[in-house]
XYZ file of C-alpha atoms in Angstrom:
386
model
C 26.724 13.198 -11.119
C 27.377 10.341 -8.700
C 24.904 7.600 -7.847
C 24.457 9.028 -4.349
C 23.721 12.477 -5.733
C 21.272 11.043 -8.252
C 19.446 9.100 -5.548
C 19.080 12.177 -3.360
C 17.968 14.418 -6.211
C 15.437 12.120 -7.789
C 14.169 10.873 -4.461
C 12.919 14.379 -3.714
C 11.585 15.125 -7.194
C 9.752 11.893 -7.833
C 7.319 12.595 -5.008
C 5.879 15.490 -6.961
C 5.768 13.319 -10.065
C 3.813 10.588 -8.298
C 1.389 13.076 -6.784
C 0.758 14.666 -10.172
C 0.041 11.235 -11.578
C -2.433 10.395 -8.831
C -4.188 13.737 -9.163
C -4.644 13.313 -12.904
C -6.331 15.676 -15.343
C -10.046 16.276 -15.119
C -10.373 17.579 -18.663
C -10.119 16.154 -22.131
C -12.099 13.776 -24.297
C -12.031 10.058 -23.676
C -12.361 7.249 -26.177
C -15.714 5.522 -26.321
C -16.050 1.953 -25.128
C -15.524 -0.630 -27.831
C -18.872 -1.405 -29.448
C -18.200 -4.992 -30.488
C -17.070 -8.009 -28.531
C -14.731 -10.754 -29.614
C -15.946 -14.266 -30.206
C -13.877 -15.617 -27.340
C -12.925 -13.871 -24.124
C -9.190 -13.285 -23.671
C -7.477 -15.177 -20.877
C -6.591 -11.879 -19.222
C -7.647 -8.242 -19.444
C -5.276 -5.392 -18.636
C -6.739 -2.616 -16.464
C -5.109 0.813 -16.304
C -5.890 4.024 -14.434
C -5.387 7.153 -16.547
C -6.543 10.745 -16.200
C -8.991 9.669 -13.457
C -10.499 7.040 -15.795
C -10.284 3.258 -15.637
C -9.410 1.715 -19.013
C -9.387 -1.934 -20.058
C -7.323 -3.503 -22.855
C -7.158 -6.811 -24.609
C -3.645 -8.174 -23.959
C -2.670 -8.694 -27.604
C -2.743 -6.608 -30.807
C -4.693 -4.647 -31.795
C -5.118 -4.049 -28.019
C -8.831 -3.204 -28.144
C -9.782 -0.698 -25.457
C -12.779 0.161 -23.310
C -13.111 2.986 -20.795
C -14.938 1.168 -18.002
C -15.207 4.058 -15.508
C -15.110 7.667 -16.652
C -13.917 10.614 -14.608
C -16.624 12.650 -12.889
C -15.585 15.649 -15.001
C -16.743 13.853 -18.155
C -19.652 11.814 -16.814
C -22.210 13.020 -14.217
C -22.309 9.455 -12.907
C -18.539 8.983 -13.170
C -15.862 8.579 -10.534
C -12.228 9.648 -10.290
C -10.041 6.538 -10.289
C -6.285 6.367 -9.843
C -3.350 4.303 -8.649
C -2.744 0.576 -8.507
C -5.606 -1.829 -9.308
C -5.924 -5.090 -7.340
C -8.403 -7.933 -7.738
C -10.066 -8.934 -4.451
C -11.359 -12.517 -4.149
C -14.145 -12.691 -1.579
C -15.342 -16.284 -1.974
C -18.752 -15.248 -3.304
C -18.020 -15.677 -6.991
C -18.174 -11.934 -7.578
C -15.298 -10.223 -9.389
C -14.175 -7.408 -7.062
C -11.283 -4.996 -7.338
C -9.856 -2.100 -5.324
C -8.396 1.132 -6.711
C -7.866 4.695 -5.554
C -11.098 6.730 -5.660
C -10.992 10.435 -4.826
C -14.106 11.862 -6.483
C -15.134 15.245 -5.122
C -12.089 15.971 -3.028
C -11.454 17.944 -0.879
C -15.120 18.144 0.122
C -15.244 14.341 0.067
C -12.347 12.534 1.731
C -10.200 10.514 -0.696
C -9.995 6.772 -0.246
C -10.036 3.525 -2.170
C -13.119 2.221 -3.908
C -14.243 -1.401 -3.837
C -15.819 -2.243 -7.192
C -17.771 -5.162 -8.568
C -16.709 -5.938 -12.133
C -19.053 -7.707 -14.524
C -18.357 -9.031 -18.003
C -15.600 -11.123 -19.515
C -14.587 -9.266 -22.670
C -13.324 -5.796 -23.471
C -16.365 -3.911 -24.690
C -18.917 -5.431 -22.319
C -17.295 -4.697 -18.943
C -19.251 -2.832 -16.277
C -18.112 -1.736 -12.823
C -19.996 -0.311 -9.872
C -18.721 0.864 -6.521
C -19.930 -1.272 -3.613
C -17.781 0.059 -0.774
C -15.019 2.516 0.176
C -11.902 2.421 2.321
C -11.446 5.805 4.006
C -8.741 6.292 6.678
C -7.465 9.342 8.499
C -4.464 11.030 6.884
C -1.490 12.823 8.408
C -1.233 15.486 5.695
C -3.599 17.789 3.851
C -4.439 16.926 0.271
C -3.803 13.183 0.682
C -2.969 10.985 -2.284
C -3.713 7.246 -2.325
C -1.854 4.808 -4.563
C -0.956 1.230 -3.604
C -3.033 -1.866 -2.874
C -2.553 -5.556 -2.173
C -4.560 -8.493 -0.844
C -3.569 -11.000 1.867
C -4.496 -14.671 1.575
C -7.508 -14.373 3.890
C -8.945 -11.381 2.014
C -7.638 -8.504 4.126
C -6.574 -5.547 1.973
C -3.421 -3.457 2.432
C -3.006 0.045 0.995
C -0.479 2.871 0.820
C -1.003 6.622 0.766
C 1.834 8.996 -0.055
C 1.950 11.394 2.890
C 4.365 14.336 2.674
C 5.142 14.734 -0.980
C 8.615 16.250 -1.340
C 9.871 17.716 1.923
C 9.250 17.221 5.602
C 9.201 14.050 7.660
C 7.958 10.864 5.970
C 4.242 10.485 6.709
C 3.147 7.894 4.144
C 0.982 5.101 5.545
C 0.616 1.346 5.194
C -2.850 0.250 6.317
C -4.591 -3.118 6.649
C -8.398 -3.293 6.163
C -10.769 -5.909 7.537
C -13.670 -7.418 5.556
C -16.477 -7.189 4.696
C -15.914 -4.318 2.275
C -19.511 -3.429 1.422
C -19.791 -0.172 3.402
C -18.153 3.259 3.533
C -16.912 2.641 7.086
C -14.610 -0.373 6.808
C -12.512 -0.938 9.961
C -8.743 -0.704 9.611
C -5.435 -0.648 11.442
C -2.405 1.395 10.442
C 0.749 -0.724 10.258
C 3.236 2.067 9.508
C 2.792 5.855 9.516
C 6.337 6.997 8.658
C 6.916 5.911 5.054
C 8.798 8.142 2.567
C 6.469 8.498 -0.448
C 5.240 4.893 -0.642
C 3.852 3.592 -3.922
C 2.976 0.176 -5.302
C 2.509 -2.983 -3.216
C 3.245 -6.623 -3.997
C 2.069 -9.436 -1.698
C 3.490 -12.966 -1.861
C 2.879 -15.637 0.798
C 1.438 -12.906 3.037
C 4.696 -10.966 2.978
C 4.151 -7.348 1.927
C 6.689 -5.612 -0.303
C 6.227 -1.915 -1.034
C 8.131 0.730 -2.953
C 9.276 3.924 -1.226
C 10.498 6.661 -3.563
C 12.408 9.240 -1.538
C 15.005 9.312 1.224
C 15.356 8.380 3.963
C 15.019 4.666 3.355
C 13.930 4.738 -0.274
C 13.838 1.304 -1.845
C 11.687 -1.802 -1.550
C 10.591 -2.341 2.053
C 9.565 -5.783 3.317
C 6.919 -6.394 5.998
C 6.576 -9.837 7.557
C 3.394 -10.855 9.339
C 1.432 -11.625 11.246
C -0.530 -8.444 10.610
C -3.383 -7.148 12.778
C -6.617 -9.101 12.483
C -8.950 -6.456 13.899
C -8.898 -2.785 14.823
C -8.426 -3.350 18.554
C -5.881 -4.641 21.044
C -7.199 -8.201 20.744
C -6.279 -8.130 17.061
C -2.806 -6.641 17.556
C -3.898 -3.030 17.069
C -3.742 -1.566 20.551
C -2.159 1.830 19.909
C -3.383 5.035 18.229
C -1.581 7.441 15.915
C -1.536 11.233 16.015
C -4.936 11.402 14.315
C -6.484 9.058 16.880
C -6.739 6.161 14.421
C -5.925 2.536 15.373
C -2.216 1.712 15.088
C -0.548 -1.720 15.159
C 1.332 -2.754 18.277
C 4.413 -3.371 16.135
C 5.584 -3.750 12.544
C 8.124 -6.369 11.493
C 9.775 -4.417 8.679
C 13.159 -3.990 7.061
C 14.891 -2.860 3.863
C 14.793 -5.475 1.118
C 16.105 -3.741 -2.031
C 17.760 -0.415 -1.184
C 17.616 2.263 -3.876
C 20.717 1.794 -6.020
C 22.368 2.822 -9.273
C 19.831 0.705 -11.156
C 16.606 1.946 -9.535
C 17.077 5.284 -7.779
C 13.432 6.164 -7.082
C 11.345 2.997 -6.651
C 7.673 3.577 -7.436
C 6.224 0.073 -7.762
C 7.120 -3.595 -7.365
C 5.557 -6.758 -8.806
C 6.506 -10.426 -8.831
C 8.411 -11.825 -11.801
C 7.355 -15.214 -13.230
C 9.259 -18.017 -11.559
C 10.391 -15.810 -8.677
C 12.036 -12.461 -8.161
C 10.715 -8.960 -8.695
C 10.334 -6.180 -11.229
C 10.878 -2.657 -9.856
C 10.025 0.616 -11.614
C 11.603 4.056 -11.260
C 9.568 6.619 -13.168
C 11.776 9.664 -12.805
C 14.921 7.912 -14.012
C 13.022 5.941 -16.682
C 14.164 2.523 -15.484
C 12.505 -0.851 -15.067
C 14.771 -3.503 -13.524
C 14.609 -7.112 -12.368
C 15.839 -8.479 -9.016
C 16.007 -12.048 -7.746
C 14.250 -13.609 -4.742
C 16.998 -12.336 -2.444
C 16.781 -8.778 -3.734
C 19.922 -8.901 -5.855
C 20.036 -7.095 -9.189
C 19.536 -9.340 -12.228
C 19.131 -7.101 -15.280
C 17.644 -3.891 -16.659
C 14.585 -4.260 -18.881
C 13.990 -0.582 -19.722
C 16.392 2.375 -19.524
C 16.817 5.589 -21.529
C 19.205 5.361 -24.499
C 22.778 6.561 -23.900
C 23.021 10.318 -24.242
C 19.261 10.930 -24.130
C 18.429 13.696 -21.645
C 15.176 14.430 -19.891
C 13.746 17.733 -21.149
C 10.636 19.149 -22.754
C 10.175 15.754 -24.395
C 9.964 12.623 -22.222
C 12.394 9.754 -22.591
C 11.658 7.789 -25.758
C 11.631 4.654 -23.617
C 9.088 6.127 -21.203
C 8.799 6.606 -17.459
C 7.693 3.252 -15.961
C 5.514 3.421 -12.865
C 2.601 0.975 -12.293
C 3.094 -2.611 -13.472
C 1.240 -5.894 -13.829
C 2.240 -9.407 -14.943
C -0.024 -11.621 -17.060
C -0.187 -14.940 -15.157
C -0.889 -16.900 -18.336
C 1.990 -15.610 -20.481
C 4.415 -13.868 -18.124
C 4.172 -10.664 -20.167
C 4.877 -7.476 -18.229
C 2.502 -4.531 -18.693
C 3.389 -1.071 -17.440
C 2.139 2.491 -17.321
C 4.403 5.222 -18.707
C 3.953 8.617 -17.037
C 5.846 10.487 -19.793
C 7.782 12.714 -17.394
C 9.369 15.852 -18.809
C 10.823 19.185 -17.740
C 8.982 22.317 -18.872
C 8.080 24.965 -16.288
C 8.361 22.192 -13.732
C 9.081 18.483 -13.567
C 6.153 16.143 -14.074
C 3.997 14.174 -16.507
C 3.401 15.817 -19.886
C -0.256 16.084 -20.917
C -1.202 13.713 -23.695
C 2.195 12.024 -23.858
C 1.596 9.000 -21.622
C 1.445 5.430 -22.858
C 0.648 1.897 -21.725
C 3.254 -0.650 -22.851
C 4.144 -4.304 -22.539
C 7.242 -6.483 -22.653
C 7.018 -10.078 -23.837
C 9.777 -12.665 -23.433
C 11.203 -15.259 -25.789
C 11.575 -18.995 -25.039
C 14.886 -18.330 -23.271
C 13.379 -15.633 -21.046
C 14.985 -12.738 -22.898
C 12.883 -9.568 -23.112
C 11.690 -8.408 -26.503
C 11.474 -4.672 -27.291
C 8.478 -3.023 -25.606
C 5.213 -2.667 -27.520
C 2.732 0.182 -27.083
C -0.878 -0.690 -26.252
C -2.101 2.901 -26.118
C -0.687 6.419 -26.457
C -1.701 10.053 -26.175
C -2.686 9.498 -22.542
C -2.892 11.841 -19.535
C -1.173 10.568 -16.396
C -1.416 6.780 -16.732
C -0.155 5.576 -13.351
C -1.618 2.185 -12.403
C -2.025 -1.299 -13.818
C -4.136 -4.282 -12.802
C -4.572 -7.754 -14.319
C -8.079 -9.231 -14.488
C -8.598 -12.925 -15.267
C -12.300 -13.469 -16.083
C -13.847 -16.395 -14.249
C -14.708 -18.219 -17.480
C -11.348 -17.565 -19.204
């Protein structure tokens, strides 16, 4: 099969894979929160969305784990959490983060939750929802995934839109603080994205992954972005749902889908510059430089290994996060397989990490956790007193 054929095939299929990951699995038992705390808080804590739960891990072996938020199916006071996790500095000293939150859908409209996180060690973390970001959607059964934060505290998000076929209707949205209500004002920047996923923001430039044709790859958006949900703030139009729409969007392809990454799902910054890009369906995690040129492959299936009833032994990378203190790369493995259909295999997901030697060479991946249902997002939390 040629590269072009592979790109077209997987670009269509990965949409269903991403949607399955966001939807998660409401059933199953979850591990209890760790009962003891370490003597000293780790410099970073790895957050991961999985099966509509939010898990936290210590960044080094034995990778102690706590389920911070449980799915509503397992906990009457729980919430359904999914997608990318992003810390949100608000200048108040509180530790806030944003993540997909779709508890009670379809009766309750999906959105993104704003959470206050307390505690500095795995085992004593607590999170409570303090606000929600709820836009209009262009498709039924919407799925939210990506998030990012601009330097002044505005939040950007992506929702998937049409999943496999039809015109691209994924959305990039900017939200305006404060974020302590369920009616946060927003402006849509783009409403024609083909299955958008993870977001990376650097110097107020927004990079996002788009998984299916047309235009799959890493898309770059240059500011300035709207500052309010009206014409005075650069948001003077409306979309087909009647929601505020930006006057214009300065966008362009940055890393087109290629033979290395055919179905981009997420993008994060590499230490010292450049980017890591994941492609869950093809089982690839690759590195690109500041200009978007291919550097190397970090994860790829072994030669001759075929996707089937068992997932690739090397996993299906999707959400990622980089430890700012060590440069280690953490990633969620969807464990995609082919049974009656193509998608994540129940109980086969993992969370993994890649560390690097003194010369910057990647070591073999290590597994933080296994036996997971639909792990799809990663976030990196640096406690204030770390």
